[in-house]
JSON list of C-alpha atoms in Angstrom, two decimals:
[
{"chain": "V", "resi": 24, "resn": "MET", "atom": "CA", "xyz": [-8.98, 17.40, 28.23]},
{"chain": "V", "resi": 25, "resn": "ARG", "atom": "CA", "xyz": [-12.59, 16.17, 28.24]},
{"chain": "V", "resi": 26, "resn": "ILE", "atom": "CA", "xyz": [-13.92, 12.96, 29.77]},
{"chain": "V", "resi": 27, "resn": "VAL", "atom": "CA", "xyz": [-16.14, 11.38, 27.11]},
{"chain": "V", "resi": 28, "resn": "GLU", "atom": "CA", "xyz": [-16.99, 8.20, 29.03]},
{"chain": "V", "resi": 29, "resn": "GLN", "atom": "CA", "xyz": [-16.15, 6.98, 32.51]},
{"chain": "V", "resi": 30, "resn": "THR", "atom": "CA", "xyz": [-17.36, 3.67, 33.93]},
{"chain": "V", "resi": 31, "resn": "PRO", "atom": "CA", "xyz": [-15.63, 1.05, 36.10]},
{"chain": "V", "resi": 32, "resn": "ASP", "atom": "CA", "xyz": [-14.74, -0.90, 32.94]},
{"chain": "V", "resi": 33, "resn": "ARG", "atom": "CA", "xyz": [-14.11, 1.88, 30.46]},
{"chain": "V", "resi": 34, "resn": "LEU", "atom": "CA", "xyz": [-12.51, 5.34, 30.31]},
{"chain": "V", "resi": 35, "resn": "VAL", "atom": "CA", "xyz": [-12.43, 7.56, 27.22]},
{"chain": "V", "resi": 36, "resn": "LEU", "atom": "CA", "xyz": [-10.60, 10.90, 27.20]},
{"chain": "V", "resi": 37, "resn": "GLU", "atom": "CA", "xyz": [-10.51, 13.42, 24.36]},
{"chain": "V", "resi": 38, "resn": "ILE", "atom": "CA", "xyz": [-7.77, 16.01, 24.03]},
{"chain": "V", "resi": 39, "resn": "ARG", "atom": "CA", "xyz": [-8.42, 18.96, 21.72]},
{"chain": "V", "resi": 40, "resn": "PRO", "atom": "CA", "xyz": [-5.55, 21.48, 21.63]},
{"chain": "V", "resi": 41, "resn": "VAL", "atom": "CA", "xyz": [-7.77, 24.49, 20.92]},
{"chain": "V", "resi": 42, "resn": "GLY", "atom": "CA", "xyz": [-5.41, 26.91, 22.66]},
{"chain": "V", "resi": 43, "resn": "LEU", "atom": "CA", "xyz": [-2.42, 25.70, 20.67]},
{"chain": "V", "resi": 44, "resn": "MET", "atom": "CA", "xyz": [-4.36, 25.95, 17.42]},
{"chain": "V", "resi": 45, "resn": "LEU", "atom": "CA", "xyz": [-5.36, 29.54, 18.20]},
{"chain": "V", "resi": 46, "resn": "LEU", "atom": "CA", "xyz": [-1.73, 30.32, 19.03]},
{"chain": "V", "resi": 47, "resn": "CYS", "atom": "CA", "xyz": [-0.52, 28.95, 15.69]},
{"chain": "V", "resi": 48, "resn": "VAL", "atom": "CA", "xyz": [-3.17, 30.90, 13.77]},
{"chain": "V", "resi": 49, "resn": "GLY", "atom": "CA", "xyz": [-2.31, 34.05, 15.70]},
{"chain": "V", "resi": 50, "resn": "LEU", "atom": "CA", "xyz": [1.42, 33.67, 14.99]},
{"chain": "V", "resi": 51, "resn": "PHE", "atom": "CA", "xyz": [0.71, 33.10, 11.30]},
{"chain": "V", "resi": 52, "resn": "LEU", "atom": "CA", "xyz": [-1.37, 36.27, 11.07]},
{"chain": "V", "resi": 53, "resn": "LEU", "atom": "CA", "xyz": [1.20, 38.25, 13.04]},
{"chain": "V", "resi": 54, "resn": "PHE", "atom": "CA", "xyz": [4.19, 37.13, 10.94]},
{"chain": "V", "resi": 55, "resn": "PHE", "atom": "CA", "xyz": [2.28, 37.56, 7.69]},
{"chain": "V", "resi": 56, "resn": "ALA", "atom": "CA", "xyz": [1.08, 41.04, 8.64]},
{"chain": "V", "resi": 57, "resn": "LEU", "atom": "CA", "xyz": [4.55, 42.17, 9.72]},
{"chain": "V", "resi": 58, "resn": "GLY", "atom": "CA", "xyz": [6.23, 40.67, 6.66]},
{"chain": "V", "resi": 59, "resn": "PHE", "atom": "CA", "xyz": [3.79, 41.49, 3.88]},
{"chain": "V", "resi": 60, "resn": "GLY", "atom": "CA", "xyz": [1.01, 43.50, 5.45]},
{"chain": "V", "resi": 61, "resn": "MET", "atom": "CA", "xyz": [2.38, 46.97, 4.87]},
{"chain": "V", "resi": 62, "resn": "ARG", "atom": "CA", "xyz": [2.79, 46.37, 1.15]},
{"chain": "V", "resi": 63, "resn": "LEU", "atom": "CA", "xyz": [-0.18, 44.10, 0.44]},
{"chain": "V", "resi": 64, "resn": "VAL", "atom": "CA", "xyz": [-2.83, 44.55, 3.10]},
{"chain": "V", "resi": 65, "resn": "LEU", "atom": "CA", "xyz": [-2.86, 48.35, 3.34]},
{"chain": "V", "resi": 66, "resn": "PRO", "atom": "CA", "xyz": [-3.53, 48.94, -0.40]},
{"chain": "V", "resi": 67, "resn": "ALA", "atom": "CA", "xyz": [-6.28, 46.29, -0.30]},
{"chain": "V", "resi": 68, "resn": "LEU", "atom": "CA", "xyz": [-7.91, 47.92, 2.72]},
{"chain": "V", "resi": 69, "resn": "ALA", "atom": "CA", "xyz": [-7.68, 51.30, 1.04]},
{"chain": "V", "resi": 70, "resn": "GLY", "atom": "CA", "xyz": [-9.50, 49.92, -1.98]},
{"chain": "V", "resi": 71, "resn": "LEU", "atom": "CA", "xyz": [-12.23, 48.42, 0.19]},
{"chain": "V", "resi": 72, "resn": "VAL", "atom": "CA", "xyz": [-12.99, 51.70, 1.93]},
{"chain": "V", "resi": 73, "resn": "GLY", "atom": "CA", "xyz": [-12.92, 53.65, -1.36]},
{"chain": "V", "resi": 74, "resn": "MET", "atom": "CA", "xyz": [-9.66, 55.51, -0.86]},
{"chain": "V", "resi": 75, "resn": "PRO", "atom": "CA", "xyz": [-7.72, 56.34, -4.05]},
{"chain": "V", "resi": 76, "resn": "GLN", "atom": "CA", "xyz": [-4.56, 54.35, -4.73]},
{"chain": "V", "resi": 77, "resn": "THR", "atom": "CA", "xyz": [-1.64, 56.66, -3.94]},
{"chain": "V", "resi": 78, "resn": "PRO", "atom": "CA", "xyz": [2.06, 56.04, -4.58]},
{"chain": "V", "resi": 79, "resn": "LYS", "atom": "CA", "xyz": [2.61, 56.11, -0.83]},
{"chain": "V", "resi": 80, "resn": "LEU", "atom": "CA", "xyz": [0.48, 52.98, -0.48]},
{"chain": "V", "resi": 81, "resn": "THR", "atom": "CA", "xyz": [1.41, 51.08, -3.62]},
{"chain": "V", "resi": 82, "resn": "ASN", "atom": "CA", "xyz": [5.16, 51.80, -3.51]},
{"chain": "V", "resi": 83, "resn": "LEU", "atom": "CA", "xyz": [5.97, 51.27, 0.14]},
{"chain": "V", "resi": 84, "resn": "PRO", "atom": "CA", "xyz": [9.67, 50.60, 0.69]},
{"chain": "V", "resi": 85, "resn": "SER", "atom": "CA", "xyz": [10.75, 47.09, 1.62]},
{"chain": "V", "resi": 86, "resn": "VAL", "atom": "CA", "xyz": [12.18, 46.89, 5.12]},
{"chain": "V", "resi": 87, "resn": "PRO", "atom": "CA", "xyz": [15.22, 44.56, 5.33]},
{"chain": "V", "resi": 88, "resn": "GLY", "atom": "CA", "xyz": [14.32, 41.29, 7.00]},
{"chain": "V", "resi": 89, "resn": "MET", "atom": "CA", "xyz": [10.56, 41.84, 6.93]},
{"chain": "V", "resi": 90, "resn": "ASN", "atom": "CA", "xyz": [10.04, 39.64, 3.86]},
{"chain": "V", "resi": 91, "resn": "ALA", "atom": "CA", "xyz": [11.83, 36.80, 5.65]},
{"chain": "V", "resi": 92, "resn": "LEU", "atom": "CA", "xyz": [9.48, 37.26, 8.59]},
{"chain": "V", "resi": 93, "resn": "GLY", "atom": "CA", "xyz": [6.55, 37.02, 6.20]},
{"chain": "V", "resi": 94, "resn": "TYR", "atom": "CA", "xyz": [7.83, 33.79, 4.71]},
{"chain": "V", "resi": 95, "resn": "ALA", "atom": "CA", "xyz": [8.36, 32.47, 8.25]},
{"chain": "V", "resi": 96, "resn": "SER", "atom": "CA", "xyz": [4.61, 32.66, 8.76]},
{"chain": "V", "resi": 97, "resn": "VAL", "atom": "CA", "xyz": [4.38, 29.22, 7.13]},
{"chain": "V", "resi": 98, "resn": "ILE", "atom": "CA", "xyz": [6.11, 27.64, 10.18]},
{"chain": "V", "resi": 99, "resn": "PRO", "atom": "CA", "xyz": [3.13, 27.89, 12.57]},
{"chain": "V", "resi": 100, "resn": "LEU", "atom": "CA", "xyz": [0.90, 26.59, 9.77]},
{"chain": "V", "resi": 101, "resn": "LEU", "atom": "CA", "xyz": [3.12, 23.51, 9.37]},
{"chain": "V", "resi": 102, "resn": "VAL", "atom": "CA", "xyz": [2.99, 22.96, 13.13]},
{"chain": "V", "resi": 103, "resn": "ALA", "atom": "CA", "xyz": [-0.81, 23.13, 13.01]},
{"chain": "V", "resi": 104, "resn": "VAL", "atom": "CA", "xyz": [-0.98, 20.62, 10.14]},
{"chain": "V", "resi": 105, "resn": "PHE", "atom": "CA", "xyz": [1.52, 18.02, 11.39]},
{"chain": "V", "resi": 106, "resn": "LEU", "atom": "CA", "xyz": [1.38, 18.24, 15.20]},
{"chain": "V", "resi": 107, "resn": "ILE", "atom": "CA", "xyz": [-1.99, 19.61, 16.26]},
{"chain": "V", "resi": 108, "resn": "LYS", "atom": "CA", "xyz": [-4.49, 16.77, 16.28]},
{"chain": "V", "resi": 109, "resn": "THR", "atom": "CA", "xyz": [-7.50, 15.70, 18.28]},
{"chain": "V", "resi": 110, "resn": "ARG", "atom": "CA", "xyz": [-6.51, 12.66, 20.32]},
{"chain": "V", "resi": 111, "resn": "ARG", "atom": "CA", "xyz": [-8.86, 10.13, 21.91]},
{"chain": "V", "resi": 112, "resn": "LEU", "atom": "CA", "xyz": [-7.42, 7.89, 24.62]},
{"chain": "V", "resi": 113, "resn": "SER", "atom": "CA", "xyz": [-9.50, 4.80, 25.50]},
{"chain": "V", "resi": 114, "resn": "PHE", "atom": "CA", "xyz": [-9.02, 2.27, 28.30]},
{"chain": "V", "resi": 115, "resn": "ASP", "atom": "CA", "xyz": [-11.12, -0.91, 28.16]},
{"chain": "V", "resi": 116, "resn": "ARG", "atom": "CA", "xyz": [-10.93, -3.56, 30.88]},
{"chain": "V", "resi": 117, "resn": "ALA", "atom": "CA", "xyz": [-13.15, -6.01, 28.96]},
{"chain": "V", "resi": 118, "resn": "SER", "atom": "CA", "xyz": [-10.86, -6.20, 25.94]},
{"chain": "V", "resi": 119, "resn": "GLY", "atom": "CA", "xyz": [-7.69, -5.46, 27.92]},
{"chain": "V", "resi": 120, "resn": "VAL", "atom": "CA", "xyz": [-6.63, -2.82, 25.39]},
{"chain": "V", "resi": 121, "resn": "ILE", "atom": "CA", "xyz": [-5.55, 0.81, 25.54]},
{"chain": "V", "resi": 122, "resn": "SER", "atom": "CA", "xyz": [-6.01, 2.71, 22.27]},
{"chain": "V", "resi": 123, "resn": "LEU", "atom": "CA", "xyz": [-4.63, 6.11, 21.32]},
{"chain": "V", "resi": 124, "resn": "ALA", "atom": "CA", "xyz": [-6.41, 7.46, 18.24]},
{"chain": "V", "resi": 125, "resn": "SER", "atom": "CA", "xyz": [-5.51, 10.73, 16.52]},
{"chain": "V", "resi": 126, "resn": "ARG", "atom": "CA", "xyz": [-7.40, 12.81, 13.98]},
{"chain": "V", "resi": 127, "resn": "GLY", "atom": "CA", "xyz": [-5.97, 15.75, 12.07]},
{"chain": "V", "resi": 128, "resn": "LEU", "atom": "CA", "xyz": [-5.89, 17.54, 8.73]},
{"chain": "V", "resi": 129, "resn": "LEU", "atom": "CA", "xyz": [-3.77, 14.77, 7.19]},
{"chain": "V", "resi": 130, "resn": "GLY", "atom": "CA", "xyz": [-6.00, 11.88, 8.28]},
{"chain": "V", "resi": 131, "resn": "ARG", "atom": "CA", "xyz": [-6.42, 9.47, 11.15]},
{"chain": "V", "resi": 132, "resn": "GLY", "atom": "CA", "xyz": [-4.22, 7.04, 13.02]},
{"chain": "V", "resi": 133, "resn": "GLU", "atom": "CA", "xyz": [-4.49, 4.65, 15.95]},
{"chain": "V", "resi": 134, "resn": "LYS", "atom": "CA", "xyz": [-2.13, 2.68, 18.16]},
{"chain": "V", "resi": 135, "resn": "THR", "atom": "CA", "xyz": [-3.05, 0.02, 20.72]},
{"chain": "V", "resi": 136, "resn": "TYR", "atom": "CA", "xyz": [-1.29, -1.20, 23.85]},
{"chain": "V", "resi": 137, "resn": "PRO", "atom": "CA", "xyz": [-1.97, -4.02, 26.36]},
{"chain": "V", "resi": 138, "resn": "LEU", "atom": "CA", "xyz": [-3.77, -2.85, 29.48]},
{"chain": "V", "resi": 139, "resn": "GLU", "atom": "CA", "xyz": [-2.07, -5.51, 31.60]},
{"chain": "V", "resi": 140, "resn": "ALA", "atom": "CA", "xyz": [1.33, -3.89, 30.95]},
{"chain": "V", "resi": 141, "resn": "PHE", "atom": "CA", "xyz": [0.09, -0.42, 31.89]},
{"chain": "V", "resi": 142, "resn": "GLN", "atom": "CA", "xyz": [1.59, 0.89, 35.13]},
{"chain": "V", "resi": 143, "resn": "GLY", "atom": "CA", "xyz": [0.00, 4.32, 35.33]},
{"chain": "V", "resi": 144, "resn": "ALA", "atom": "CA", "xyz": [0.30, 7.84, 33.96]},
{"chain": "V", "resi": 145, "resn": "THR", "atom": "CA", "xyz": [2.90, 10.42, 34.97]},
{"chain": "V", "resi": 146, "resn": "LEU", "atom": "CA", "xyz": [3.49, 14.10, 34.31]},
{"chain": "V", "resi": 147, "resn": "ALA", "atom": "CA", "xyz": [6.64, 14.93, 32.33]},
{"chain": "V", "resi": 148, "resn": "ALA", "atom": "CA", "xyz": [8.03, 18.46, 32.66]},
{"chain": "V", "resi": 149, "resn": "SER", "atom": "CA", "xyz": [9.89, 20.39, 29.99]},
{"chain": "V", "resi": 150, "resn": "ARG", "atom": "CA", "xyz": [11.77, 23.54, 31.00]},
{"chain": "V", "resi": 151, "resn": "SER", "atom": "CA", "xyz": [12.58, 26.46, 28.74]},
{"chain": "V", "resi": 152, "resn": "ASN", "atom": "CA", "xyz": [14.23, 29.80, 29.47]},
{"chain": "V", "resi": 153, "resn": "ASN", "atom": "CA", "xyz": [11.63, 31.64, 27.39]},
{"chain": "V", "resi": 154, "resn": "SER", "atom": "CA", "xyz": [8.30, 29.92, 28.06]},
{"chain": "V", "resi": 155, "resn": "GLY", "atom": "CA", "xyz": [8.98, 28.52, 31.54]},
{"chain": "V", "resi": 156, "resn": "THR", "atom": "CA", "xyz": [7.89, 24.99, 32.43]},
{"chain": "V", "resi": 157, "resn": "THR", "atom": "CA", "xyz": [5.40, 23.05, 30.33]},
{"chain": "V", "resi": 158, "resn": "TYR", "atom": "CA", "xyz": [4.00, 19.55, 30.84]},
{"chain": "V", "resi": 159, "resn": "ARG", "atom": "CA", "xyz": [2.57, 16.55, 29.04]},
{"chain": "V", "resi": 160, "resn": "ALA", "atom": "CA", "xyz": [0.97, 13.29, 30.15]},
{"chain": "V", "resi": 161, "resn": "VAL", "atom": "CA", "xyz": [3.01, 10.11, 29.66]},
{"chain": "V", "resi": 162, "resn": "LEU", "atom": "CA", "xyz": [1.75, 6.51, 29.82]},
{"chain": "V", "resi": 163, "resn": "GLN", "atom": "CA", "xyz": [4.09, 4.11, 31.62]},
{"chain": "V", "resi": 164, "resn": "PHE", "atom": "CA", "xyz": [4.27, 0.50, 30.42]},
{"chain": "V", "resi": 165, "resn": "SER", "atom": "CA", "xyz": [6.36, -2.43, 31.56]},
{"chain": "V", "resi": 166, "resn": "GLY", "atom": "CA", "xyz": [8.58, -4.30, 29.13]},
{"chain": "V", "resi": 167, "resn": "THR", "atom": "CA", "xyz": [9.82, -2.94, 25.84]},
{"chain": "V", "resi": 168, "resn": "THR", "atom": "CA", "xyz": [6.95, -0.48, 25.37]},
{"chain": "V", "resi": 169, "resn": "GLY", "atom": "CA", "xyz": [8.29, 1.86, 28.03]},
{"chain": "V", "resi": 170, "resn": "GLN", "atom": "CA", "xyz": [6.98, 5.42, 27.97]},
{"chain": "V", "resi": 171, "resn": "VAL", "atom": "CA", "xyz": [4.30, 6.59, 25.54]},
{"chain": "V", "resi": 172, "resn": "PRO", "atom": "CA", "xyz": [3.58, 10.35, 25.49]},
{"chain": "V", "resi": 173, "resn": "VAL", "atom": "CA", "xyz": [-0.09, 11.17, 25.03]},
{"chain": "V", "resi": 174, "resn": "THR", "atom": "CA", "xyz": [0.86, 14.22, 22.91]},
{"chain": "V", "resi": 175, "resn": "PRO", "atom": "CA", "xyz": [4.11, 14.95, 21.04]},
{"chain": "V", "resi": 176, "resn": "TYR", "atom": "CA", "xyz": [4.30, 18.41, 22.62]},
{"chain": "V", "resi": 177, "resn": "SER", "atom": "CA", "xyz": [4.17, 19.93, 26.08]},
{"chain": "V", "resi": 178, "resn": "THR", "atom": "CA", "xyz": [1.75, 22.66, 27.12]},
{"chain": "V", "resi": 179, "resn": "SER", "atom": "CA", "xyz": [1.10, 24.93, 30.05]},
{"chain": "V", "resi": 180, "resn": "GLY", "atom": "CA", "xyz": [-2.11, 24.97, 32.03]},
{"chain": "V", "resi": 181, "resn": "PRO", "atom": "CA", "xyz": [-3.96, 22.25, 33.96]},
{"chain": "V", "resi": 182, "resn": "GLY", "atom": "CA", "xyz": [-4.77, 20.01, 30.98]},
{"chain": "V", "resi": 183, "resn": "PRO", "atom": "CA", "xyz": [-1.91, 17.47, 31.28]},
{"chain": "V", "resi": 184, "resn": "SER", "atom": "CA", "xyz": [-2.27, 17.15, 35.07]},
{"chain": "V", "resi": 185, "resn": "ARG", "atom": "CA", "xyz": [-6.03, 16.62, 34.73]},
{"chain": "V", "resi": 186, "resn": "THR", "atom": "CA", "xyz": [-5.36, 13.88, 32.17]},
{"chain": "V", "resi": 187, "resn": "VAL", "atom": "CA", "xyz": [-2.93, 12.11, 34.51]},
{"chain": "V", "resi": 188, "resn": "GLU", "atom": "CA", "xyz": [-5.33, 12.42, 37.44]},
{"chain": "V", "resi": 189, "resn": "ALA", "atom": "CA", "xyz": [-8.28, 11.04, 35.46]},
{"chain": "V", "resi": 190, "resn": "ILE", "atom": "CA", "xyz": [-6.28, 8.05, 34.21]},
{"chain": "V", "resi": 191, "resn": "ASN", "atom": "CA", "xyz": [-4.79, 7.10, 37.57]},
{"chain": "V", "resi": 192, "resn": "SER", "atom": "CA", "xyz": [-8.11, 7.57, 39.37]},
{"chain": "V", "resi": 193, "resn": "TRP", "atom": "CA", "xyz": [-9.81, 5.18, 36.95]},
{"chain": "V", "resi": 194, "resn": "LEU", "atom": "CA", "xyz": [-6.92, 2.71, 37.11]},
{"chain": "V", "resi": 195, "resn": "GLY", "atom": "CA", "xyz": [-7.15, 2.58, 40.90]},
{"chain": "V", "resi": 196, "resn": "PRO", "atom": "CA", "xyz": [-4.46, 2.19, 43.56]},
{"chain": "V", "resi": 197, "resn": "ARG", "atom": "CA", "xyz": [-1.67, -0.24, 42.80]},
{"chain": "V", "resi": 198, "resn": "VAL", "atom": "CA", "xyz": [0.38, -2.45, 45.11]},
{"chain": "V", "resi": 199, "resn": "SER", "atom": "CA", "xyz": [3.64, -4.31, 44.57]},
{"chain": "V", "resi": 200, "resn": "VAL", "atom": "CA", "xyz": [4.03, -7.55, 46.49]},
{"chain": "V", "resi": 201, "resn": "GLY", "atom": "CA", "xyz": [7.52, -8.83, 47.24]},
{"chain": "V", "resi": 202, "resn": "GLY", "atom": "CA", "xyz": [9.16, -6.61, 44.64]},
{"chain": "V", "resi": 203, "resn": "GLY", "atom": "CA", "xyz": [7.13, -8.23, 41.87]},
{"chain": "V", "resi": 204, "resn": "PRO", "atom": "CA", "xyz": [4.85, -6.61, 39.30]},
{"chain": "V", "resi": 205, "resn": "SER", "atom": "CA", "xyz": [2.30, -4.15, 40.60]},
{"chain": "V", "resi": 206, "resn": "LEU", "atom": "CA", "xyz": [-1.40, -4.99, 40.73]},
{"chain": "V", "resi": 207, "resn": "THR", "atom": "CA", "xyz": [-4.34, -2.77, 40.09]},
{"chain": "V", "resi": 208, "resn": "LEU", "atom": "CA", "xyz": [-6.57, -2.95, 43.14]},
{"chain": "V", "resi": 209, "resn": "SER", "atom": "CA", "xyz": [-9.71, -2.31, 41.12]},
{"chain": "V", "resi": 210, "resn": "GLY", "atom": "CA", "xyz": [-9.13, -5.24, 38.75]},
{"chain": "V", "resi": 211, "resn": "PRO", "atom": "CA", "xyz": [-10.76, -8.65, 39.36]},
{"chain": "V", "resi": 212, "resn": "GLN", "atom": "CA", "xyz": [-7.45, -10.52, 39.50]},
{"chain": "V", "resi": 213, "resn": "ALA", "atom": "CA", "xyz": [-6.10, -8.04, 42.03]},
{"chain": "V", "resi": 214, "resn": "GLN", "atom": "CA", "xyz": [-9.21, -8.41, 44.17]},
{"chain": "V", "resi": 215, "resn": "GLU", "atom": "CA", "xyz": [-8.67, -12.17, 44.28]},
{"chain": "V", "resi": 216, "resn": "ALA", "atom": "CA", "xyz": [-5.02, -11.66, 45.20]},
{"chain": "V", "resi": 217, "resn": "LEU", "atom": "CA", "xyz": [-5.94, -9.22, 47.96]},
{"chain": "V", "resi": 218, "resn": "ALA", "atom": "CA", "xyz": [-8.52, -11.63, 49.33]},
{"chain": "V", "resi": 219, "resn": "ALA", "atom": "CA", "xyz": [-5.85, -14.35, 49.45]},
{"chain": "V", "resi": 220, "resn": "LEU", "atom": "CA", "xyz": [-3.46, -12.00, 51.25]},
{"chain": "V", "resi": 221, "resn": "GLU", "atom": "CA", "xyz": [-6.11, -11.10, 53.81]},
{"chain": "V", "resi": 222, "resn": "LYS", "atom": "CA", "xyz": [-6.66, -14.79, 54.54]},
{"chain": "V", "resi": 223, "resn": "LEU", "atom": "CA", "xyz": [-2.97, -14.95, 55.38]},
{"chain": "V", "resi": 224, "resn": "GLY", "atom": "CA", "xyz": [-3.34, -12.02, 57.74]},
{"chain": "V", "resi": 225, "resn": "ILE", "atom": "CA", "xyz": [-1.80, -9.44, 55.36]},
{"chain": "V", "resi": 226, "resn": "ARG", "atom": "CA", "xyz": [-3.94, -6.37, 54.94]},
{"chain": "V", "resi": 227, "resn": "VAL", "atom": "CA", "xyz": [-3.35, -3.93, 52.11]},
{"chain": "V", "resi": 228, "resn": "PRO", "atom": "CA", "xyz": [-4.95, -0.48, 52.34]},
{"chain": "V", "resi": 229, "resn": "ARG", "atom": "CA", "xyz": [-7.55, 0.06, 49.61]}
]
């Protein structure tokens, strides 16, 4: 996660899954090498270094199941094409809009949400017996919008928690009065509401 812009009225975050992309490329090369490498790569390397083509290299026996592993190398490539995208998350107080734009190999897309319905960002955990616990940032909205994940996948590392921290720090503390909707203390309407509460002798920590 990288903070592109951060002002009192605007926050822009960019999420580039470089680690996940490297993982997909590494898995593709590994599966391809295990599945087809012995029969295709070794003769090609021998030709590059000037070694004569011998029957031992050109007629290597096919190991059962290895071809299937080679064909499975397309799976991490499909993940890279359809899921791995650069995402830019923008919060704008002036326009009252949150936008989530994505850019990948198949093109671009963008979705917008009302800032007034935004209640904050949370960290969603996903547990697996093999890879342990991974996380992703989730935007919480009131009404029918509900939860909007920032990414369609969970990852390990500090990236998701840093995204949540940056969003909530920019949004500011929130307070709920009388069980009603929460207010953002850094917003102008909330400041007016807090001033009115203080006139009534009710002090809210800032």
